[in-house]
Amino acid sequence: MQANKGSLVPYGEDEWTSRAADAFRTLFEKACEVFFVFNGTAANSLALAALCQSYNSVICSSYAHVETDECGAPEFFSNGSKLLVARTDSAKLTAHDVRTLSTCRHDIHYPKPRAVTITQPTETGELYSLTEIRQIAAACHELGLYLHMDGSRFANACAALGCSPADMTWRAGVDVLCFGGTKNGMAVSEAILFFERSLADGFDYRCKQAGQLASKMRFLSAPWVGMLESGAWLRTAHHANACAKRLAEQLTDLSNITLMFPVQTNSVFIKSEERILDRLRMRGWRFYTFIGGGARFVFAWDADPAQVDRLAADIRLLSRIEPLNAAVEDQFPDPQQPSSLD
Ligand SMILES: *Cc1c(COP(=O)(O)O)cnc(C)c1O
């Protein structure tokens, strides 16, 4: 509301934007370069493009958002840098994966690896420990690769690990971080932090060219001032994580419901029989199943614990239905009109 008063210099030359950048420097205990863009796809794509030439490649996990959910934007904005996907069973990359993929070919016919990207927490809600990040970073730097972190839920990782943002990033060897605001309750805006300032050379032009330089930048940057200076960024992340745990804890004793991944941050993935998931949909719950066919529940900054309990109660009830047990199934009406996906 304060930033909405009067007029200010446009294109990020205003005091809100410098105050937000300073708030990041204070939080990260580092004189880093800070940029604000509209969303995470742009943040990841432009950050990776800044690290690569068009003939380079970026090593990532097969679960990585850059690979599965960005419509080729990293390749597009880098003019062709190829993603090299590690065919692992887990969303987490290891130092071993990095070594294997970056040393399997050295000839001129292969896109030369230049960067590695990890998602913290991962797309499956799991965490890299500080030791794992340090190991990956050590492998990267030994092999001449930069380490990028997709932190669209970075706050949730900080809350869960209880460590400082600095320890999880530059002190562990991360070169560039995309720090998500949208999933932590902001309207728009993701921050890109270059811990090695020279990597940001020309990045302002890259943002402008990609349509990511907001003329009224203060509306992207000022909310960060509120988020960071009040500590809301971490408080809301703790709340979201606690809601995921709250759901998971109410499901652990059910024999036909499996948690697909350890619940370490704000998401819960449930594996169950299709008929149970169908019944859950009929009760009005809306969820994705795009990762391994499981039901994906991701808890927001403002998730309502009472609603979490209602979800848990419905899952518990439905998990007790025997196949073809008409007496119990009759308790459930026909599919309702889908409620909005929010
Ligand atoms: C949501 C998300 C992003 C960013 O997505 P946008 O919709 O472009 O803001 C990036 N990485 C991960 C892991 C995400 O879940």
Tab-separated table of C-alpha atoms and ligand atoms in Angstrom:
chain	number	residue	atom	x	y	z
A	1	MET	CA	0.000	0.000	0.000
A	2	GLN	CA	2.890	2.361	0.734
A	3	ALA	CA	4.440	1.627	-2.662
A	4	ASN	CA	1.136	2.382	-4.336
A	5	LYS	CA	1.288	6.066	-3.373
A	6	GLY	CA	2.395	8.661	-5.880
A	7	SER	CA	4.860	8.221	-8.727
A	8	LEU	CA	8.372	6.898	-8.767
A	9	VAL	CA	11.192	6.407	-11.260
A	10	PRO	CA	10.391	3.378	-13.467
A	11	TYR	CA	12.313	0.246	-14.557
A	12	GLY	CA	13.742	-0.672	-11.192
A	13	GLU	CA	15.538	2.591	-10.508
A	14	ASP	CA	13.202	3.332	-7.595
A	15	GLU	CA	13.908	3.146	-3.881
A	16	TRP	CA	11.617	0.158	-3.262
A	17	THR	CA	13.639	-1.953	-5.652
A	18	SER	CA	16.947	-0.977	-4.103
A	19	ARG	CA	15.518	-1.554	-0.631
A	20	ALA	CA	14.303	-5.029	-1.658
A	21	ALA	CA	17.685	-5.889	-3.185
A	22	ASP	CA	19.374	-4.709	0.020
A	23	ALA	CA	16.996	-6.834	2.087
A	24	PHE	CA	18.181	-9.866	0.093
A	25	ARG	CA	21.821	-8.875	0.623
A	26	THR	CA	21.210	-8.618	4.351
A	27	LEU	CA	19.329	-11.921	4.495
A	28	PHE	CA	21.993	-13.734	2.480
A	29	GLU	CA	24.919	-11.955	4.167
A	30	LYS	CA	26.373	-11.325	0.763
A	31	ALA	CA	26.819	-8.454	-1.696
A	32	CYS	CA	24.994	-10.321	-4.467
A	33	GLU	CA	23.346	-9.013	-7.644
A	34	VAL	CA	19.543	-9.166	-7.386
A	35	PHE	CA	16.910	-9.072	-10.154
A	36	PHE	CA	13.134	-9.390	-10.067
A	37	VAL	CA	11.082	-11.092	-12.769
A	38	PHE	CA	7.440	-12.081	-13.130
A	39	ASN	CA	7.605	-15.832	-12.672
A	40	GLY	CA	9.721	-18.868	-12.006
A	41	THR	CA	9.956	-20.112	-15.572
A	42	ALA	CA	11.495	-16.799	-16.602
A	43	ALA	CA	13.779	-16.754	-13.565
A	44	ASN	CA	15.131	-20.256	-14.194
A	45	SER	CA	15.414	-19.864	-17.949
A	46	LEU	CA	17.168	-16.519	-17.895
A	47	ALA	CA	19.495	-17.519	-15.063
A	48	LEU	CA	20.556	-20.664	-16.924
A	49	ALA	CA	20.876	-18.727	-20.181
A	50	ALA	CA	23.246	-16.336	-18.395
A	51	LEU	CA	25.513	-19.251	-17.482
A	52	CYS	CA	25.604	-20.904	-20.897
A	53	GLN	CA	26.504	-20.382	-24.515
A	54	SER	CA	24.058	-21.847	-27.005
A	55	TYR	CA	26.330	-24.887	-27.515
A	56	ASN	CA	26.452	-25.674	-23.776
A	57	SER	CA	24.285	-28.030	-21.767
A	58	VAL	CA	22.684	-28.017	-18.325
A	59	ILE	CA	22.561	-31.143	-16.172
A	60	CYS	CA	19.292	-31.735	-14.324
A	61	SER	CA	17.154	-34.466	-12.814
A	62	SER	CA	14.366	-36.044	-14.851
A	63	TYR	CA	11.874	-34.571	-12.348
A	64	ALA	CA	13.246	-31.036	-12.752
A	65	HIS	CA	10.686	-28.320	-13.417
A	66	VAL	CA	13.015	-26.903	-16.077
A	67	GLU	CA	12.704	-30.219	-17.910
A	68	THR	CA	9.076	-31.157	-17.307
A	69	ASP	CA	7.138	-27.921	-16.825
A	70	GLU	CA	8.726	-24.994	-18.598
A	71	CYS	CA	7.705	-25.705	-22.167
A	72	GLY	CA	11.301	-25.615	-23.403
A	73	ALA	CA	11.871	-22.094	-22.075
A	74	PRO	CA	15.405	-22.799	-20.779
A	75	GLU	CA	16.432	-24.009	-24.249
A	76	PHE	CA	14.553	-21.160	-25.917
A	77	PHE	CA	16.044	-18.331	-23.861
A	78	SER	CA	19.548	-19.785	-24.090
A	79	ASN	CA	19.236	-20.127	-27.868
A	80	GLY	CA	19.548	-23.880	-27.666
A	81	SER	CA	21.531	-24.948	-24.594
A	82	LYS	CA	20.381	-28.527	-24.145
A	83	LEU	CA	19.154	-29.993	-20.884
A	84	LEU	CA	21.057	-33.186	-20.076
A	85	VAL	CA	18.650	-35.247	-18.030
A	86	ALA	CA	19.976	-37.696	-15.444
A	87	ARG	CA	17.786	-40.797	-15.606
A	88	THR	CA	17.554	-41.260	-11.871
A	89	ASP	CA	14.727	-42.813	-9.864
A	90	SER	CA	14.687	-39.882	-7.520
A	91	ALA	CA	14.119	-36.170	-7.996
A	92	LYS	CA	17.459	-35.567	-6.307
A	93	LEU	CA	20.653	-35.363	-8.299
A	94	THR	CA	23.852	-36.651	-6.768
A	95	ALA	CA	27.460	-35.608	-7.202
A	96	HIS	CA	27.878	-38.980	-8.888
A	97	ASP	CA	25.189	-38.139	-11.488
A	98	VAL	CA	26.929	-34.857	-12.191
A	99	ARG	CA	30.280	-36.568	-12.683
A	100	THR	CA	28.825	-39.314	-14.865
A	101	LEU	CA	26.883	-37.019	-17.167
A	102	SER	CA	29.578	-34.409	-17.498
A	103	THR	CA	32.391	-36.810	-18.245
A	104	CYS	CA	30.657	-39.361	-20.487
A	105	ARG	CA	31.605	-37.444	-23.627
A	106	HIS	CA	34.314	-34.945	-24.431
A	107	ASP	CA	34.083	-34.770	-28.182
A	108	ILE	CA	32.979	-31.837	-30.287
A	109	HIS	CA	29.691	-33.518	-31.249
A	110	TYR	CA	28.243	-33.328	-27.761
A	111	PRO	CA	26.800	-30.162	-26.144
A	112	LYS	CA	29.459	-29.121	-23.649
A	113	PRO	CA	28.166	-29.203	-20.043
A	114	ARG	CA	28.393	-25.816	-18.373
A	115	ALA	CA	25.874	-25.797	-15.545
A	116	VAL	CA	23.973	-28.014	-13.142
A	117	THR	CA	20.554	-27.185	-11.773
A	118	ILE	CA	19.045	-28.605	-8.593
A	119	THR	CA	15.614	-27.867	-7.126
A	120	GLN	CA	15.499	-27.147	-3.390
A	121	PRO	CA	13.152	-28.515	-2.167
A	122	THR	CA	12.633	-30.904	-5.066
A	123	GLU	CA	9.485	-31.287	-7.147
A	124	THR	CA	8.638	-34.204	-4.837
A	125	GLY	CA	9.029	-32.123	-1.700
A	126	GLU	CA	12.341	-33.622	-0.664
A	127	LEU	CA	15.346	-31.788	0.662
A	128	TYR	CA	18.981	-31.771	-0.246
A	129	SER	CA	20.992	-31.666	2.982
A	130	LEU	CA	23.722	-29.055	3.225
A	131	THR	CA	26.258	-31.855	2.851
A	132	GLU	CA	24.627	-33.046	-0.365
A	133	ILE	CA	24.594	-29.515	-1.789
A	134	ARG	CA	28.262	-29.081	-0.876
A	135	GLN	CA	29.123	-32.384	-2.541
A	136	ILE	CA	27.315	-31.456	-5.738
A	137	ALA	CA	28.891	-27.994	-5.721
A	138	ALA	CA	32.350	-29.492	-5.210
A	139	ALA	CA	31.822	-31.808	-8.182
A	140	CYS	CA	30.573	-28.873	-10.265
A	141	HIS	CA	33.462	-26.627	-9.521
A	142	GLU	CA	36.007	-29.393	-10.021
A	143	LEU	CA	34.480	-29.973	-13.487
A	144	GLY	CA	34.159	-26.309	-14.426
A	145	LEU	CA	30.359	-26.217	-14.056
A	146	TYR	CA	28.182	-23.587	-12.424
A	147	LEU	CA	25.566	-24.597	-9.869
A	148	HIS	CA	22.073	-23.114	-10.194
A	149	MET	CA	19.357	-23.660	-7.611
A	150	ASP	CA	15.660	-23.557	-8.512
A	151	GLY	CA	14.242	-22.271	-5.243
A	152	SER	CA	10.626	-21.755	-6.185
A	153	ARG	CA	9.921	-23.101	-2.666
A	154	PHE	CA	13.243	-22.012	-1.186
A	155	ALA	CA	11.570	-20.616	1.928
A	156	ASN	CA	10.077	-24.039	2.682
A	157	ALA	CA	13.544	-25.567	2.514
A	158	CYS	CA	14.972	-22.931	4.870
A	159	ALA	CA	12.130	-23.500	7.308
A	160	ALA	CA	12.528	-27.271	7.213
A	161	LEU	CA	16.315	-27.379	7.496
A	162	GLY	CA	16.448	-24.510	9.970
A	163	CYS	CA	19.577	-23.218	8.323
A	164	SER	CA	20.470	-19.763	7.069
A	165	PRO	CA	19.865	-18.867	3.420
A	166	ALA	CA	23.600	-18.231	3.123
A	167	ASP	CA	24.497	-21.720	4.365
A	168	MET	CA	22.127	-23.326	1.882
A	169	THR	CA	23.446	-21.350	-1.076
A	170	TRP	CA	26.715	-19.519	-1.633
A	171	ARG	CA	28.480	-20.936	1.417
A	172	ALA	CA	27.686	-24.409	0.064
A	173	GLY	CA	28.844	-23.463	-3.433
A	174	VAL	CA	25.635	-22.381	-5.218
A	175	ASP	CA	26.384	-19.716	-7.853
A	176	VAL	CA	22.873	-18.568	-8.767
A	177	LEU	CA	19.559	-18.880	-6.931
A	178	CYS	CA	15.999	-18.341	-8.134
A	179	PHE	CA	14.041	-17.476	-4.988
A	180	GLY	CA	10.309	-17.933	-5.367
A	181	GLY	CA	7.774	-15.422	-4.134
A	182	THR	CA	4.574	-16.570	-5.800
A	183	LYS	CA	4.304	-19.919	-4.033
A	184	ASN	CA	4.995	-18.226	-0.744
A	185	GLY	CA	2.018	-15.907	-0.975
A	186	MET	CA	3.097	-13.055	-3.227
A	187	ALA	CA	1.026	-11.996	-6.220
A	188	VAL	CA	3.923	-12.134	-8.695
A	189	SER	CA	7.680	-11.955	-8.568
A	190	GLU	CA	10.647	-14.205	-8.224
A	191	ALA	CA	14.093	-12.956	-7.303
A	192	ILE	CA	17.268	-14.038	-9.052
A	193	LEU	CA	20.420	-13.809	-6.978
A	194	PHE	CA	23.888	-13.989	-8.505
A	195	PHE	CA	26.364	-14.633	-5.705
A	196	GLU	CA	29.309	-14.187	-8.077
A	197	ARG	CA	28.536	-10.710	-9.355
A	198	SER	CA	30.368	-10.996	-12.660
A	199	LEU	CA	27.896	-13.719	-13.718
A	200	ALA	CA	25.228	-11.004	-13.847
A	201	ASP	CA	26.991	-9.008	-16.561
A	202	GLY	CA	24.378	-8.022	-19.126
A	203	PHE	CA	21.598	-9.729	-17.198
A	204	ASP	CA	19.561	-6.519	-17.132
A	205	TYR	CA	19.505	-6.563	-20.942
A	206	ARG	CA	18.595	-10.241	-20.942
A	207	CYS	CA	15.579	-9.518	-18.709
A	208	LYS	CA	14.515	-6.605	-20.882
A	209	GLN	CA	14.820	-8.615	-24.091
A	210	ALA	CA	12.767	-11.446	-22.597
A	211	GLY	CA	9.937	-9.093	-21.644
A	212	GLN	CA	10.748	-9.401	-17.963
A	213	LEU	CA	11.691	-5.814	-17.153
A	214	ALA	CA	8.653	-4.312	-15.429
A	215	SER	CA	8.270	-0.588	-15.930
A	216	LYS	CA	6.394	-0.380	-12.625
A	217	MET	CA	9.022	-2.566	-10.993
A	218	ARG	CA	8.118	-1.379	-7.523
A	219	PHE	CA	5.010	-3.551	-7.585
A	220	LEU	CA	7.265	-6.596	-7.961
A	221	SER	CA	9.935	-5.461	-5.535
A	222	ALA	CA	8.098	-3.662	-2.718
A	223	PRO	CA	6.241	-6.787	-1.540
A	224	TRP	CA	9.634	-8.412	-1.000
A	225	VAL	CA	10.528	-5.625	1.402
A	226	GLY	CA	7.500	-6.558	3.468
A	227	MET	CA	8.140	-10.283	3.168
A	228	LEU	CA	11.811	-10.146	4.114
A	229	GLU	CA	11.854	-7.332	6.677
A	230	SER	CA	8.903	-8.767	8.637
A	231	GLY	CA	10.070	-12.366	8.506
A	232	ALA	CA	6.775	-13.369	6.845
A	233	TRP	CA	8.656	-15.335	4.177
A	234	LEU	CA	9.821	-17.841	6.776
A	235	ARG	CA	6.729	-17.822	8.981
A	236	THR	CA	4.404	-18.726	6.131
A	237	ALA	CA	6.800	-21.452	4.968
A	238	HIS	CA	6.816	-23.000	8.450
A	239	HIS	CA	3.033	-22.980	8.384
A	240	ALA	CA	2.848	-24.644	4.959
A	241	ASN	CA	5.329	-27.314	6.039
A	242	ALA	CA	3.380	-27.966	9.241
A	243	CYS	CA	0.171	-28.490	7.234
A	244	ALA	CA	1.864	-31.141	5.079
A	245	LYS	CA	3.086	-32.907	8.189
A	246	ARG	CA	-0.403	-32.624	9.693
A	247	LEU	CA	-1.888	-34.493	6.739
A	248	ALA	CA	0.871	-37.098	6.547
A	249	GLU	CA	0.634	-37.927	10.243
A	250	GLN	CA	-3.050	-38.729	9.914
A	251	LEU	CA	-2.404	-41.239	7.132
A	252	THR	CA	0.534	-43.269	8.370
A	253	ASP	CA	-1.512	-46.131	9.840
A	254	LEU	CA	-3.533	-46.805	6.671
A	255	SER	CA	-2.433	-49.977	4.942
A	256	ASN	CA	-3.664	-49.065	1.446
A	257	ILE	CA	-2.368	-45.505	1.420
A	258	THR	CA	1.333	-45.014	0.823
A	259	LEU	CA	3.312	-41.818	1.088
A	260	MET	CA	5.393	-41.865	-2.084
A	261	PHE	CA	8.147	-39.599	-0.801
A	262	PRO	CA	9.346	-38.565	2.628
A	263	VAL	CA	7.312	-35.543	3.731
A	264	GLN	CA	10.073	-33.027	4.361
A	265	THR	CA	8.551	-29.717	3.277
A	266	ASN	CA	5.052	-28.669	2.155
A	267	SER	CA	3.930	-31.458	-0.133
A	268	VAL	CA	2.419	-34.880	0.331
A	269	PHE	CA	2.183	-37.431	-2.467
A	270	ILE	CA	-0.230	-40.278	-1.888
A	271	LYS	CA	-0.220	-43.573	-3.707
A	272	SER	CA	-3.473	-45.456	-3.577
A	273	GLU	CA	-5.861	-47.491	-5.624
A	274	GLU	CA	-7.512	-45.584	-8.452
A	275	ARG	CA	-10.996	-46.237	-7.034
A	276	ILE	CA	-10.003	-44.488	-3.815
A	277	LEU	CA	-8.599	-41.496	-5.687
A	278	ASP	CA	-11.762	-41.406	-7.793
A	279	ARG	CA	-13.912	-41.338	-4.686
A	280	LEU	CA	-11.789	-38.533	-3.330
A	281	ARG	CA	-12.486	-36.550	-6.486
A	282	MET	CA	-16.180	-37.278	-6.099
A	283	ARG	CA	-16.014	-35.743	-2.653
A	284	GLY	CA	-14.920	-32.530	-4.366
A	285	TRP	CA	-11.159	-32.660	-3.831
A	286	ARG	CA	-9.082	-31.567	-6.812
A	287	PHE	CA	-5.503	-32.749	-7.240
A	288	TYR	CA	-2.909	-33.593	-9.844
A	289	THR	CA	-1.486	-37.065	-10.406
A	290	PHE	CA	1.262	-36.176	-12.873
A	291	ILE	CA	4.115	-37.482	-10.734
A	292	GLY	CA	4.039	-41.263	-10.681
A	293	GLY	CA	0.221	-41.421	-10.666
A	294	GLY	CA	0.025	-40.374	-7.022
A	295	ALA	CA	-2.260	-37.690	-5.641
A	296	ARG	CA	-0.259	-34.521	-5.091
A	297	PHE	CA	-1.170	-32.179	-2.268
A	298	VAL	CA	0.938	-29.048	-1.894
A	299	PHE	CA	0.177	-26.803	1.061
A	300	ALA	CA	0.153	-23.085	0.572
A	301	TRP	CA	1.323	-20.281	2.803
A	302	ASP	CA	-2.294	-19.824	3.951
A	303	ALA	CA	-3.493	-23.438	4.059
A	304	ASP	CA	-6.349	-23.921	6.508
A	305	PRO	CA	-5.581	-26.633	9.104
A	306	ALA	CA	-9.300	-27.419	9.439
A	307	GLN	CA	-9.429	-28.171	5.726
A	308	VAL	CA	-6.321	-30.336	6.047
A	309	ASP	CA	-8.166	-32.317	8.718
A	310	ARG	CA	-11.234	-32.668	6.495
A	311	LEU	CA	-9.029	-34.019	3.712
A	312	ALA	CA	-7.376	-36.463	6.111
A	313	ALA	CA	-10.762	-37.611	7.391
A	314	ASP	CA	-12.050	-38.199	3.856
A	315	ILE	CA	-8.955	-40.177	2.890
A	316	ARG	CA	-9.254	-42.267	6.051
A	317	LEU	CA	-12.918	-42.963	5.390
A	318	LEU	CA	-12.409	-43.853	1.742
A	319	SER	CA	-9.440	-46.080	2.452
A	320	ARG	CA	-11.758	-48.339	4.435
A	321	ILE	CA	-14.112	-49.011	1.534
A	322	GLU	CA	-13.811	-52.531	0.255
A	323	PRO	CA	-14.023	-53.020	-3.517
A	324	LEU	CA	-17.608	-53.604	-4.617
A	325	ASN	CA	-18.940	-53.042	-1.144
A	326	ALA	CA	-22.177	-51.484	-2.248
A	327	ALA	CA	-23.419	-50.753	1.243
A	328	VAL	CA	-20.521	-48.449	1.964
A	329	GLU	CA	-20.203	-47.048	-1.525
A	330	ASP	CA	-23.830	-45.970	-1.392
A	331	GLN	CA	-22.872	-43.434	1.229
A	332	PHE	CA	-21.249	-41.459	-1.539
A	333	PRO	CA	-23.291	-39.493	-3.983
A	334	ASP	CA	-22.570	-39.219	-7.665
A	335	PRO	CA	-19.741	-36.946	-8.725
A	336	GLN	CA	-20.370	-33.378	-7.800
A	337	GLN	CA	-19.708	-30.470	-10.055
A	338	PRO	CA	-15.996	-29.864	-9.929
A	339	SER	CA	-15.133	-27.018	-7.602
A	340	SER	CA	-12.639	-24.458	-8.781
A	341	LEU	CA	-8.974	-25.391	-8.715
A	342	ASP	CA	-7.440	-22.987	-6.260
B	1	LIG	C1	6.209	-23.537	-9.735
B	1	LIG	C2	7.632	-23.871	-9.964
B	1	LIG	C3	8.471	-23.030	-10.708
B	1	LIG	C4	8.011	-21.731	-11.347
B	1	LIG	O1	6.880	-21.823	-12.089
B	1	LIG	P1	6.117	-20.561	-12.720
B	1	LIG	O2	4.750	-21.073	-12.892
B	1	LIG	O3	6.789	-20.244	-13.995
B	1	LIG	O4	6.216	-19.416	-11.752
B	1	LIG	C5	9.787	-23.392	-10.858
B	1	LIG	N1	10.271	-24.505	-10.291
B	1	LIG	C6	9.507	-25.337	-9.566
B	1	LIG	C7	10.113	-26.553	-8.943
B	1	LIG	C8	8.157	-25.062	-9.381
B	1	LIG	O5	7.400	-25.896	-8.662
